[in-house]
Amino acid sequence: MFKKVSGTKDILPEEAVLWQRLEEISRHTFSLYNFKEVRPPLIEEAALFNRSLGESTEIVQKQMFLVNNKDEIYALRPEGTASIVRAYIENNLNKTNGFVKLYYIGPMFRLERPQKGRLRQFHHIGCEAIGSPDPGLDIEIIALADNLLRNFSIEGYTIKINSLGCQPDKKKLVDSLRQGLKAKLGKLCPECVNRLETNPLRILDCKNDACKEVVAGLNISSACLCPDCREHFNKVKAGLDFLKISYQVNPQLVRGLDYYTGTVFEITQKDLGSQDAIGAGGRYNNLVQELGGEQAGAIGFAFGVERLMLAQDKNINIPDKNLAYLITLGEPAKLEGLRILDELRRNNVPCDTNYEDKSLKGAMRKANDLNSRLVLIIGDNEIEKGTITLKDMRSGEQKEVKINDILKEIRC
Ligand code: HAM
């Protein structure tokens, strides 16, 4: 017997309705902010991610699902931002639309060690606003993330923010980290010893307890920010205060991807254990240019849907559709039954029947299991008279009506 691949998940119907709920709320909320949906492919040239996420990042080093095709290497997308920027440049969206607001919902792939809240195929609900460096946009994007969580009815979350500053500021931060960490080399894990050379910012994300202790002892501050970046960050904080959005400034928040510049944020939820980030994002003001487009300030975020599912209220109740269940007794009734179902569905009445040759008792039990509002019974007798029996499953009331009046009866 085949089993699903480790780190993947079957989303069965009972859970799928909860996914549909998150997706519907997202589409509605994004539309309130004038974001439009975009659906890029699931596979891209691997080099796109090497270039944008950074050669020394965990994802590029260890987590890409790669597909070799002759001389080319493709990757199943590990995230959405790089694809969206590629699509923005390739489709000249800057020329046709100028400033664009795009959202996406779909699967991402990372070859990670699976655990609760960490999968190899997981899903993002994300958005990217490309074409403006305005701090007002950072405020709107963080407010949007906050509003989405509220609309999802998720509680107990914390928005952590920081600013990495522009590229020269980031370089200053990297240099000061190198300086500060050199003396503590013996306490770092072997990987972080390497990272000190390749990418010291990644040391701040290391999950190793000894490294975390070293990082906690560092005096990381916003001292590396130039006056412009400091002013930008101050405006973002003031805007969030003005909108009464709670946040914590966390100078250690650097995010695991190289494309970030300026404002970065991460949203954690208190009940999720070690994989507690339900979403994250930030500015990437240089990425469009690095991938071959014109200079364009940009910012976005993505929520991990599986983690939203873990964080949301377990008692969310999705009301059943008001199903009408048709029971046919005998061959002629089966055919007439198909016509009735067709008519009901054309008139937007959700309905079903059984194709398992159940007895009347068995079919009634099935109708009950499906939480049907109404049962329609038709057999030889009814066909002869041109009638059908309707049973209201809530009141137990039963009556015989003309077949031609079914719709009228169902609707009242
Ligand atoms: P990220 O932090 O790598 O950012 O992923 C965003 C969210 O996806 C995480 O906060 C987490 O909830 C979820 N996530 C990540 N990896 C997994 C996994 N293996 N299993 C389950 N959930 C996971 C990005 O991907 C950026 N592209 C976000 C962004 C958009 N920045 C700017 N625009």
GROMACS .gro file of C-alpha atoms and ligand atoms in nm, residues 59 78-81 104 110 112 117-120 122 124 127-128 255 257 259-260 277-282 284 299-304 306-307, ligand 1:
model
   68
   59ILE     CA    1   1.660   2.711   0.204
   78PRO     CA    2   1.011   2.723  -0.160
   79GLU     CA    3   0.836   3.060  -0.124
   80GLY     CA    4   0.636   3.310  -0.329
   81THR     CA    5   0.819   3.643  -0.325
  104TYR     CA    6  -0.134   3.452  -0.380
  110ARG     CA    7   1.096   2.286   0.146
  112GLU     CA    8   1.292   2.020   0.595
  117GLY     CA    9   0.379   2.281   1.210
  118ARG     CA   10   0.673   2.208   0.977
  119LEU     CA   11   0.601   2.029   0.652
  120ARG     CA   12   0.774   1.967   0.323
  122PHE     CA   13   0.298   2.360   0.311
  124HIS     CA   14   0.118   3.026   0.192
  127CYS     CA   15   0.091   3.929  -0.067
  128GLU     CA   16   0.344   4.163  -0.226
  255ARG     CA   17   1.468   3.692   0.903
  257LEU     CA   18   1.624   3.532   0.367
  259TYR     CA   19   1.655   3.985   0.014
  260TYR     CA   20   1.520   4.181   0.311
  277ALA     CA   21   0.579   3.181   1.354
  278ILE     CA   22   0.241   3.196   1.182
  279GLY     CA   23   0.359   3.453   0.933
  280ALA     CA   24   0.639   3.687   0.841
  281GLY     CA   25   0.745   3.947   0.592
  282GLY     CA   26   0.925   4.267   0.525
  284TYR     CA   27   1.293   4.399  -0.011
  299ILE     CA   28   0.714   4.486   0.080
  300GLY     CA   29   0.505   4.177   0.152
  301PHE     CA   30   0.436   3.891   0.389
  302ALA     CA   31   0.316   3.533   0.395
  303PHE     CA   32   0.117   3.331   0.646
  304GLY     CA   33   0.172   2.956   0.678
  306GLU     CA   34  -0.101   2.488   0.834
  307ARG     CA   35   0.011   2.701   1.130
  413HAM     P1   36   0.899   3.257   0.560
  413HAM     O1   37   0.920   3.312   0.699
  413HAM     O2   38   1.003   3.166   0.509
  413HAM     O3   39   0.881   3.382   0.467
  413HAM     O4   40   0.760   3.184   0.554
  413HAM     C1   41   0.642   3.248   0.595
  413HAM     C2   42   0.560   3.157   0.685
  413HAM     O5   43   0.541   3.030   0.622
  413HAM     C3   44   0.627   3.120   0.818
  413HAM     O6   45   0.608   3.223   0.914
  413HAM     C4   46   0.553   2.994   0.855
  413HAM     O7   47   0.427   3.025   0.913
  413HAM     C5   48   0.528   2.929   0.721
  413HAM     N1   49   0.627   2.822   0.694
  413HAM     C6   50   0.753   2.835   0.651
  413HAM     N2   51   0.811   2.714   0.635
  413HAM     C7   52   0.717   2.623   0.669
  413HAM     C8   53   0.715   2.478   0.674
  413HAM     N3   54   0.822   2.404   0.638
  413HAM     N4   55   0.601   2.417   0.714
  413HAM     C9   56   0.493   2.490   0.749
  413HAM     N5   57   0.489   2.625   0.745
  413HAM    C10   58   0.600   2.691   0.706
  413HAM    C11   59   0.865   3.374   0.331
  413HAM     O8   60   0.850   3.271   0.271
  413HAM    C12   61   0.861   3.508   0.263
  413HAM     N6   62   0.841   3.485   0.119
  413HAM    C13   63   0.752   3.597   0.319
  413HAM    C14   64   0.747   3.729   0.251
  413HAM    C15   65   0.661   3.767   0.156
  413HAM     N7   66   0.832   3.827   0.268
  413HAM    C16   67   0.800   3.928   0.186
  413HAM     N8   68   0.697   3.891   0.117
   0.00000   0.00000   0.00000
